[in-house]
PDB file of N, CA and C in Angstrom:
ATOM      1  N   MET J   1      53.439  63.947  40.345  1.00 59.00           N
ATOM      2  CA  MET J   1      53.950  65.137  39.688  1.00 59.00           C
ATOM      3  C   MET J   1      55.437  65.348  40.000  1.00 59.00           C
ATOM      4  N   LEU J   2      55.844  64.987  41.213  1.00 58.00           N
ATOM      5  CA  LEU J   2      57.251  65.150  41.568  1.00 58.00           C
ATOM      6  C   LEU J   2      58.146  64.261  40.713  1.00 58.00           C
ATOM      7  N   LEU J   3      57.726  63.012  40.493  1.00 59.00           N
ATOM      8  CA  LEU J   3      58.520  62.124  39.632  1.00 59.00           C
ATOM      9  C   LEU J   3      58.564  62.622  38.197  1.00 59.00           C
ATOM     10  N   LEU J   4      57.436  63.142  37.708  1.00 61.00           N
ATOM     11  CA  LEU J   4      57.400  63.693  36.355  1.00 61.00           C
ATOM     12  C   LEU J   4      58.375  64.855  36.230  1.00 61.00           C
ATOM     13  N   LYS J   5      58.374  65.747  37.215  1.00 61.00           N
ATOM     14  CA  LYS J   5      59.291  66.884  37.192  1.00 61.00           C
ATOM     15  C   LYS J   5      60.737  66.430  37.312  1.00 61.00           C
ATOM     16  N   ALA J   6      60.988  65.454  38.161  1.00 59.00           N
ATOM     17  CA  ALA J   6      62.365  65.004  38.382  1.00 59.00           C
ATOM     18  C   ALA J   6      62.941  64.310  37.157  1.00 59.00           C
ATOM     19  N   PHE J   7      62.168  63.442  36.528  1.00 62.00           N
ATOM     20  CA  PHE J   7      62.713  62.655  35.425  1.00 62.00           C
ATOM     21  C   PHE J   7      62.630  63.366  34.082  1.00 62.00           C
ATOM     22  N   ILE J   8      61.657  64.221  33.889  1.00 65.00           N
ATOM     23  CA  ILE J   8      61.483  64.888  32.601  1.00 65.00           C
ATOM     24  C   ILE J   8      61.954  66.336  32.640  1.00 65.00           C
ATOM     25  N   GLY J   9      61.849  66.973  33.785  1.00 62.00           N
ATOM     26  CA  GLY J   9      62.172  68.399  33.905  1.00 62.00           C
ATOM     27  C   GLY J   9      63.570  68.757  33.473  1.00 62.00           C
ATOM     28  N   THR J  10      64.575  68.031  33.970  1.00 61.00           N
ATOM     29  CA  THR J  10      65.952  68.363  33.604  1.00 61.00           C
ATOM     30  C   THR J  10      66.200  68.104  32.119  1.00 61.00           C
ATOM     31  N   GLY J  11      65.594  67.075  31.573  1.00 66.00           N
ATOM     32  CA  GLY J  11      65.765  66.800  30.147  1.00 66.00           C
ATOM     33  C   GLY J  11      65.208  67.906  29.280  1.00 66.00           C
ATOM     34  N   VAL J  12      64.044  68.418  29.658  1.00 66.00           N
ATOM     35  CA  VAL J  12      63.433  69.500  28.880  1.00 66.00           C
ATOM     36  C   VAL J  12      64.249  70.777  29.004  1.00 66.00           C
ATOM     37  N   LEU J  13      64.821  71.026  30.179  1.00 63.00           N
ATOM     38  CA  LEU J  13      65.625  72.231  30.353  1.00 63.00           C
ATOM     39  C   LEU J  13      66.908  72.191  29.532  1.00 63.00           C
ATOM     40  N   PHE J  14      67.528  71.025  29.428  1.00 70.00           N
ATOM     41  CA  PHE J  14      68.806  70.915  28.718  1.00 70.00           C
ATOM     42  C   PHE J  14      68.659  70.532  27.249  1.00 70.00           C
ATOM     43  N   LEU J  15      67.463  70.213  26.789  1.00 75.00           N
ATOM     44  CA  LEU J  15      67.266  69.724  25.432  1.00 75.00           C
ATOM     45  C   LEU J  15      67.681  70.726  24.345  1.00 75.00           C
ATOM     46  N   PRO J  16      67.320  72.008  24.432  1.00 80.00           N
ATOM     47  CA  PRO J  16      67.734  72.920  23.355  1.00 80.00           C
ATOM     48  C   PRO J  16      69.253  73.018  23.191  1.00 80.00           C
ATOM     49  N   LYS J  17      69.991  73.094  24.294  1.00 79.00           N
ATOM     50  CA  LYS J  17      71.454  73.176  24.210  1.00 79.00           C
ATOM     51  C   LYS J  17      72.043  71.875  23.680  1.00 79.00           C
ATOM     52  N   ALA J  18      71.444  70.744  24.048  1.00 77.00           N
ATOM     53  CA  ALA J  18      71.924  69.453  23.559  1.00 77.00           C
ATOM     54  C   ALA J  18      71.725  69.347  22.047  1.00 77.00           C
ATOM     55  N   PHE J  19      70.584  69.809  21.545  1.00 82.00           N
ATOM     56  CA  PHE J  19      70.358  69.793  20.102  1.00 82.00           C
ATOM     57  C   PHE J  19      71.334  70.724  19.392  1.00 82.00           C
ATOM     58  N   PHE J  20      71.622  71.842  19.998  1.00 86.00           N
ATOM     59  CA  PHE J  20      72.574  72.785  19.406  1.00 86.00           C
ATOM     60  C   PHE J  20      73.966  72.154  19.314  1.00 86.00           C
ATOM     61  N   ASN J  21      74.383  71.473  20.374  1.00 85.00           N
ATOM     62  CA  ASN J  21      75.718  70.873  20.395  1.00 85.00           C
ATOM     63  C   ASN J  21      75.820  69.629  19.516  1.00 85.00           C
ATOM     64  N   GLY J  22      74.778  68.835  19.448  1.00 84.00           N
ATOM     65  CA  GLY J  22      74.836  67.559  18.741  1.00 84.00           C
ATOM     66  C   GLY J  22      74.443  67.611  17.282  1.00 84.00           C
ATOM     67  N   GLY J  23      73.737  68.629  16.882  1.00 87.00           N
ATOM     68  CA  GLY J  23      73.245  68.683  15.517  1.00 87.00           C
ATOM     69  C   GLY J  23      71.854  68.082  15.428  1.00 87.00           C
ATOM     70  N   LEU J  24      71.097  68.517  14.447  1.00 86.00           N
ATOM     71  CA  LEU J  24      69.692  68.128  14.351  1.00 86.00           C
ATOM     72  C   LEU J  24      69.513  66.639  14.055  1.00 86.00           C
ATOM     73  N   LEU J  25      70.245  66.090  13.111  1.00 90.00           N
ATOM     74  CA  LEU J  25      70.069  64.686  12.725  1.00 90.00           C
ATOM     75  C   LEU J  25      70.489  63.740  13.851  1.00 90.00           C
ATOM     76  N   PHE J  26      71.679  63.931  14.393  1.00 90.00           N
ATOM     77  CA  PHE J  26      72.175  63.076  15.471  1.00 90.00           C
ATOM     78  C   PHE J  26      71.287  63.191  16.704  1.00 90.00           C
ATOM     79  N   SER J  27      70.949  64.405  17.097  1.00 85.00           N
ATOM     80  CA  SER J  27      70.156  64.614  18.307  1.00 85.00           C
ATOM     81  C   SER J  27      68.759  64.029  18.173  1.00 85.00           C
ATOM     82  N   THR J  28      68.141  64.162  17.004  1.00 87.00           N
ATOM     83  CA  THR J  28      66.818  63.585  16.790  1.00 87.00           C
ATOM     84  C   THR J  28      66.880  62.058  16.863  1.00 87.00           C
ATOM     85  N   GLY J  29      67.889  61.475  16.238  1.00 90.00           N
ATOM     86  CA  GLY J  29      68.055  60.024  16.290  1.00 90.00           C
ATOM     87  C   GLY J  29      68.278  59.517  17.708  1.00 90.00           C
ATOM     88  N   MET J  30      69.122  60.210  18.471  1.00 87.00           N
ATOM     89  CA  MET J  30      69.384  59.800  19.849  1.00 87.00           C
ATOM     90  C   MET J  30      68.157  59.978  20.731  1.00 87.00           C
ATOM     91  N   LEU J  31      67.386  61.032  20.493  1.00 84.00           N
ATOM     92  CA  LEU J  31      66.159  61.265  21.261  1.00 84.00           C
ATOM     93  C   LEU J  31      65.162  60.136  21.022  1.00 84.00           C
ATOM     94  N   ILE J  32      65.022  59.725  19.782  1.00 90.00           N
ATOM     95  CA  ILE J  32      64.110  58.617  19.458  1.00 90.00           C
ATOM     96  C   ILE J  32      64.638  57.307  20.055  1.00 90.00           C
ATOM     97  N   PHE J  33      65.935  57.048  19.912  1.00 92.00           N
ATOM     98  CA  PHE J  33      66.517  55.824  20.454  1.00 92.00           C
ATOM     99  C   PHE J  33      66.314  55.734  21.964  1.00 92.00           C
ATOM    100  N   PHE J  34      66.654  56.787  22.690  1.00 87.00           N
ATOM    101  CA  PHE J  34      66.538  56.739  24.139  1.00 87.00           C
ATOM    102  C   PHE J  34      65.086  56.782  24.603  1.00 87.00           C
ATOM    103  N   GLY J  35      64.205  57.352  23.805  1.00 87.00           N
ATOM    104  CA  GLY J  35      62.780  57.288  24.120  1.00 87.00           C
ATOM    105  C   GLY J  35      62.265  55.859  24.049  1.00 87.00           C
ATOM    106  N   VAL J  36      62.633  55.139  22.990  1.00 92.00           N
ATOM    107  CA  VAL J  36      62.234  53.729  22.845  1.00 92.00           C
ATOM    108  C   VAL J  36      62.895  52.882  23.933  1.00 92.00           C
ATOM    109  N   TYR J  37      64.160  53.157  24.220  1.00 93.00           N
ATOM    110  CA  TYR J  37      64.882  52.427  25.265  1.00 93.00           C
ATOM    111  C   TYR J  37      64.236  52.638  26.635  1.00 93.00           C
ATOM    112  N   SER J  38      63.868  53.862  26.953  1.00 88.00           N
ATOM    113  CA  SER J  38      63.199  54.155  28.227  1.00 88.00           C
ATOM    114  C   SER J  38      61.852  53.460  28.302  1.00 88.00           C
ATOM    115  N   TYR J  39      61.115  53.478  27.203  1.00 92.00           N
ATOM    116  CA  TYR J  39      59.820  52.791  27.177  1.00 92.00           C
ATOM    117  C   TYR J  39      60.001  51.304  27.451  1.00 92.00           C
ATOM    118  N   TRP J  40      61.000  50.685  26.823  1.00 94.00           N
ATOM    119  CA  TRP J  40      61.251  49.262  27.023  1.00 94.00           C
ATOM    120  C   TRP J  40      61.608  48.964  28.486  1.00 94.00           C
ATOM    121  N   CYS J  41      62.432  49.815  29.085  1.00 89.00           N
ATOM    122  CA  CYS J  41      62.813  49.605  30.488  1.00 89.00           C
ATOM    123  C   CYS J  41      61.596  49.727  31.405  1.00 89.00           C
ATOM    124  N   TYR J  42      60.735  50.714  31.168  1.00 88.00           N
ATOM    125  CA  TYR J  42      59.518  50.852  31.980  1.00 88.00           C
ATOM    126  C   TYR J  42      58.593  49.658  31.767  1.00 88.00           C
ATOM    127  N   TYR J  43      58.538  49.152  30.559  1.00 94.00           N
ATOM    128  CA  TYR J  43      57.720  47.976  30.271  1.00 94.00           C
ATOM    129  C   TYR J  43      58.208  46.770  31.078  1.00 94.00           C
ATOM    130  N   ILE J  44      59.522  46.590  31.113  1.00 91.00           N
ATOM    131  CA  ILE J  44      60.091  45.488  31.889  1.00 91.00           C
ATOM    132  C   ILE J  44      59.782  45.661  33.378  1.00 91.00           C
ATOM    133  N   LEU J  45      59.865  46.894  33.882  1.00 87.00           N
ATOM    134  CA  LEU J  45      59.551  47.138  35.287  1.00 87.00           C
ATOM    135  C   LEU J  45      58.095  46.818  35.608  1.00 87.00           C
ATOM    136  N   VAL J  46      57.190  47.196  34.722  1.00 89.00           N
ATOM    137  CA  VAL J  46      55.776  46.907  34.946  1.00 89.00           C
ATOM    138  C   VAL J  46      55.538  45.404  34.939  1.00 89.00           C
ATOM    139  N   LYS J  47      56.151  44.689  34.006  1.00 91.00           N
ATOM    140  CA  LYS J  47      56.006  43.232  33.968  1.00 91.00           C
ATOM    141  C   LYS J  47      56.595  42.583  35.221  1.00 91.00           C
ATOM    142  N   ALA J  48      57.744  43.086  35.694  1.00 88.00           N
ATOM    143  CA  ALA J  48      58.337  42.542  36.920  1.00 88.00           C
ATOM    144  C   ALA J  48      57.436  42.801  38.117  1.00 88.00           C
ATOM    145  N   LYS J  49      56.790  43.965  38.137  1.00 88.00           N
ATOM    146  CA  LYS J  49      55.859  44.279  39.219  1.00 88.00           C
ATOM    147  C   LYS J  49      54.665  43.337  39.196  1.00 88.00           C
ATOM    148  N   GLU J  50      54.150  43.063  38.013  1.00 90.00           N
ATOM    149  CA  GLU J  50      53.013  42.150  37.898  1.00 90.00           C
ATOM    150  C   GLU J  50      53.384  40.731  38.311  1.00 90.00           C
ATOM    151  N   ILE J  51      54.559  40.286  37.941  1.00 89.00           N
ATOM    152  CA  ILE J  51      54.978  38.918  38.250  1.00 89.00           C
ATOM    153  C   ILE J  51      55.279  38.756  39.743  1.00 89.00           C
ATOM    154  N   THR J  52      55.978  39.741  40.329  1.00 89.00           N
ATOM    155  CA  THR J  52      56.366  39.621  41.732  1.00 89.00           C
ATOM    156  C   THR J  52      55.253  40.047  42.687  1.00 89.00           C
ATOM    157  N   LYS J  53      54.265  40.781  42.191  1.00 91.00           N
ATOM    158  CA  LYS J  53      53.138  41.258  42.999  1.00 91.00           C
ATOM    159  C   LYS J  53      53.584  42.131  44.170  1.00 91.00           C
ATOM    160  N   VAL J  54      54.568  42.996  43.916  1.00 90.00           N
ATOM    161  CA  VAL J  54      54.996  43.997  44.895  1.00 90.00           C
ATOM    162  C   VAL J  54      54.855  45.364  44.254  1.00 90.00           C
ATOM    163  N   SER J  55      55.055  46.423  45.045  1.00 84.00           N
ATOM    164  CA  SER J  55      54.733  47.744  44.513  1.00 84.00           C
ATOM    165  C   SER J  55      55.910  48.700  44.397  1.00 84.00           C
ATOM    166  N   SER J  56      57.082  48.370  44.904  1.00 88.00           N
ATOM    167  CA  SER J  56      58.189  49.315  44.824  1.00 88.00           C
ATOM    168  C   SER J  56      59.390  48.689  44.122  1.00 88.00           C
ATOM    169  N   PHE J  57      60.284  49.553  43.644  1.00 87.00           N
ATOM    170  CA  PHE J  57      61.482  49.078  42.961  1.00 87.00           C
ATOM    171  C   PHE J  57      62.344  48.229  43.896  1.00 87.00           C
ATOM    172  N   GLY J  58      62.529  48.705  45.112  1.00 89.00           N
ATOM    173  CA  GLY J  58      63.333  47.964  46.073  1.00 89.00           C
ATOM    174  C   GLY J  58      62.761  46.592  46.385  1.00 89.00           C
ATOM    175  N   ASP J  59      61.438  46.521  46.506  1.00 91.00           N
ATOM    176  CA  ASP J  59      60.801  45.235  46.794  1.00 91.00           C
ATOM    177  C   ASP J  59      60.910  44.263  45.619  1.00 91.00           C
ATOM    178  N   ILE J  60      60.891  44.785  44.400  1.00 90.00           N
ATOM    179  CA  ILE J  60      61.108  43.919  43.230  1.00 90.00           C
ATOM    180  C   ILE J  60      62.501  43.304  43.300  1.00 90.00           C
ATOM    181  N   GLY J  61      63.507  44.130  43.580  1.00 89.00           N
ATOM    182  CA  GLY J  61      64.873  43.617  43.717  1.00 89.00           C
ATOM    183  C   GLY J  61      65.013  42.639  44.861  1.00 89.00           C
ATOM    184  N   LEU J  62      64.335  42.920  45.982  1.00 91.00           N
ATOM    185  CA  LEU J  62      64.381  42.030  47.131  1.00 91.00           C
ATOM    186  C   LEU J  62      63.799  40.665  46.794  1.00 91.00           C
ATOM    187  N   LYS J  63      62.667  40.667  46.125  1.00 90.00           N
ATOM    188  CA  LYS J  63      62.005  39.405  45.805  1.00 90.00           C
ATOM    189  C   LYS J  63      62.763  38.602  44.746  1.00 90.00           C
ATOM    190  N   LEU J  64      63.355  39.288  43.771  1.00 87.00           N
ATOM    191  CA  LEU J  64      64.029  38.576  42.685  1.00 87.00           C
ATOM    192  C   LEU J  64      65.459  38.155  43.018  1.00 87.00           C
ATOM    193  N   TYR J  65      66.227  39.019  43.703  1.00 90.00           N
ATOM    194  CA  TYR J  65      67.650  38.735  43.894  1.00 90.00           C
ATOM    195  C   TYR J  65      68.143  38.831  45.328  1.00 90.00           C
ATOM    196  N   GLY J  66      67.307  39.274  46.255  1.00 91.00           N
ATOM    197  CA  GLY J  66      67.716  39.321  47.652  1.00 91.00           C
ATOM    198  C   GLY J  66      67.961  40.723  48.175  1.00 91.00           C
ATOM    199  N   HIS J  67      68.416  40.739  49.424  1.00 94.00           N
ATOM    200  CA  HIS J  67      68.548  42.008  50.148  1.00 94.00           C
ATOM    201  C   HIS J  67      69.600  42.943  49.539  1.00 94.00           C
ATOM    202  N   TRP J  68      70.686  42.388  49.015  1.00 94.00           N
ATOM    203  CA  TRP J  68      71.762  43.225  48.473  1.00 94.00           C
ATOM    204  C   TRP J  68      71.287  44.047  47.281  1.00 94.00           C
ATOM    205  N   LEU J  69      70.400  43.492  46.442  1.00 93.00           N
ATOM    206  CA  LEU J  69      69.918  44.253  45.290  1.00 93.00           C
ATOM    207  C   LEU J  69      68.932  45.338  45.732  1.00 93.00           C
ATOM    208  N   LYS J  70      68.154  45.057  46.781  1.00 93.00           N
ATOM    209  CA  LYS J  70      67.259  46.095  47.300  1.00 93.00           C
ATOM    210  C   LYS J  70      68.070  47.301  47.764  1.00 93.00           C
ATOM    211  N   ILE J  71      69.145  47.049  48.484  1.00 95.00           N
ATOM    212  CA  ILE J  71      70.010  48.143  48.955  1.00 95.00           C
ATOM    213  C   ILE J  71      70.619  48.879  47.757  1.00 95.00           C
ATOM    214  N   LEU J  72      71.071  48.139  46.759  1.00 95.00           N
ATOM    215  CA  LEU J  72      71.666  48.751  45.566  1.00 95.00           C
ATOM    216  C   LEU J  72      70.654  49.614  44.812  1.00 95.00           C
ATOM    217  N   ILE J  73      69.423  49.130  44.682  1.00 92.00           N
ATOM    218  CA  ILE J  73      68.374  49.888  43.991  1.00 92.00           C
ATOM    219  C   ILE J  73      68.044  51.164  44.755  1.00 92.00           C
ATOM    220  N   LEU J  74      67.884  51.068  46.055  1.00 93.00           N
ATOM    221  CA  LEU J  74      67.571  52.256  46.853  1.00 93.00           C
ATOM    222  C   LEU J  74      68.720  53.263  46.823  1.00 93.00           C
ATOM    223  N   PHE J  75      69.953  52.772  46.824  1.00 95.00           N
ATOM    224  CA  PHE J  75      71.112  53.665  46.708  1.00 95.00           C
ATOM    225  C   PHE J  75      71.113  54.366  45.351  1.00 95.00           C
ATOM    226  N   ALA J  76      70.829  53.611  44.288  1.00 93.00           N
ATOM    227  CA  ALA J  76      70.795  54.197  42.946  1.00 93.00           C
ATOM    228  C   ALA J  76      69.688  55.255  42.829  1.00 93.00           C
ATOM    229  N   LEU J  77      68.536  54.980  43.410  1.00 89.00           N
ATOM    230  CA  LEU J  77      67.456  55.970  43.374  1.00 89.00           C
ATOM    231  C   LEU J  77      67.845  57.236  44.132  1.00 89.00           C
ATOM    232  N   GLY J  78      68.484  57.069  45.273  1.00 91.00           N
ATOM    233  CA  GLY J  78      68.926  58.233  46.048  1.00 91.00           C
ATOM    234  C   GLY J  78      69.955  59.067  45.314  1.00 91.00           C
ATOM    235  N   THR J  79      70.959  58.406  44.726  1.00 91.00           N
ATOM    236  CA  THR J  79      71.982  59.164  43.997  1.00 91.00           C
ATOM    237  C   THR J  79      71.404  59.810  42.735  1.00 91.00           C
ATOM    238  N   THR J  80      70.418  59.169  42.117  1.00 85.00           N
ATOM    239  CA  THR J  80      69.759  59.774  40.959  1.00 85.00           C
ATOM    240  C   THR J  80      69.057  61.064  41.352  1.00 85.00           C
ATOM    241  N   GLN J  81      68.368  61.047  42.469  1.00 83.00           N
ATOM    242  CA  GLN J  81      67.672  62.253  42.930  1.00 83.00           C
ATOM    243  C   GLN J  81      68.657  63.358  43.283  1.00 83.00           C
ATOM    244  N   ILE J  82      69.788  62.987  43.878  1.00 88.00           N
ATOM    245  CA  ILE J  82      70.825  63.980  44.173  1.00 88.00           C
ATOM    246  C   ILE J  82      71.376  64.560  42.870  1.00 88.00           C
ATOM    247  N   GLY J  83      71.542  63.715  41.869  1.00 82.00           N
ATOM    248  CA  GLY J  83      72.011  64.194  40.561  1.00 82.00           C
ATOM    249  C   GLY J  83      71.034  65.156  39.912  1.00 82.00           C
ATOM    250  N   PHE J  84      69.735  64.858  39.995  1.00 76.00           N
ATOM    251  CA  PHE J  84      68.734  65.778  39.444  1.00 76.00           C
ATOM    252  C   PHE J  84      68.772  67.118  40.162  1.00 76.00           C
ATOM    253  N   ALA J  85      68.890  67.068  41.484  1.00 78.00           N
ATOM    254  CA  ALA J  85      68.946  68.316  42.248  1.00 78.00           C
ATOM    255  C   ALA J  85      70.190  69.121  41.876  1.00 78.00           C
ATOM    256  N   GLY J  86      71.320  68.437  41.711  1.00 79.00           N
ATOM    257  CA  GLY J  86      72.544  69.121  41.302  1.00 79.00           C
ATOM    258  C   GLY J  86      72.424  69.726  39.914  1.00 79.00           C
ATOM    259  N   ALA J  87      71.802  69.010  38.995  1.00 74.00           N
ATOM    260  CA  ALA J  87      71.612  69.531  37.639  1.00 74.00           C
ATOM    261  C   ALA J  87      70.726  70.768  37.653  1.00 74.00           C
ATOM    262  N   TYR J  88      69.679  70.756  38.467  1.00 73.00           N
ATOM    263  CA  TYR J  88      68.815  71.935  38.573  1.00 73.00           C
ATOM    264  C   TYR J  88      69.588  73.121  39.140  1.00 73.00           C
ATOM    265  N   MET J  89      70.424  72.873  40.145  1.00 77.00           N
ATOM    266  CA  MET J  89      71.190  73.986  40.735  1.00 77.00           C
ATOM    267  C   MET J  89      72.166  74.564  39.719  1.00 77.00           C
ATOM    268  N   ILE J  90      72.827  73.707  38.953  1.00 76.00           N
ATOM    269  CA  ILE J  90      73.782  74.195  37.946  1.00 76.00           C
ATOM    270  C   ILE J  90      73.030  74.966  36.860  1.00 76.00           C
ATOM    271  N   PHE J  91      71.908  74.432  36.393  1.00 69.00           N
ATOM    272  CA  PHE J  91      71.140  75.108  35.351  1.00 69.00           C
ATOM    273  C   PHE J  91      70.626  76.459  35.835  1.00 69.00           C
ATOM    274  N   THR J  92      70.138  76.504  37.064  1.00 69.00           N
ATOM    275  CA  THR J  92      69.616  77.761  37.612  1.00 69.00           C
ATOM    276  C   THR J  92      70.729  78.780  37.800  1.00 69.00           C
ATOM    277  N   SER J  93      71.877  78.342  38.273  1.00 72.00           N
ATOM    278  CA  SER J  93      72.970  79.291  38.517  1.00 72.00           C
ATOM    279  C   SER J  93      73.535  79.839  37.214  1.00 72.00           C
ATOM    280  N   LYS J  94      73.527  79.053  36.138  1.00 68.00           N
ATOM    281  CA  LYS J  94      74.046  79.543  34.860  1.00 68.00           C
ATOM    282  C   LYS J  94      73.066  80.452  34.142  1.00 68.00           C
ATOM    283  N   ASN J  95      71.800  80.384  34.520  1.00 62.00           N
ATOM    284  CA  ASN J  95      70.808  81.251  33.877  1.00 62.00           C
ATOM    285  C   ASN J  95      70.411  82.360  34.805  1.00 62.00           C
TER     286      ASN J  95
END
């Protein structure tokens, strides 16, 4: 549930303002494009997990490309979570 809230929560909170700023046609097209793009990326991650037989993002990077990619993946996940927290604070303070 925490991952669902982190990855989808901020998008749902900012979606009405984004549609207002971008226009209905452009925003709908971009929403569909990025939805398909996200699905494809998750599909690739699931296939990589099945092939490498590991369970975490960092371990997939470790097995495929070595220790440096594991560190890079874990850093990216950490900064992403900090970004979500910052977005929630900005959204809450403006409302």
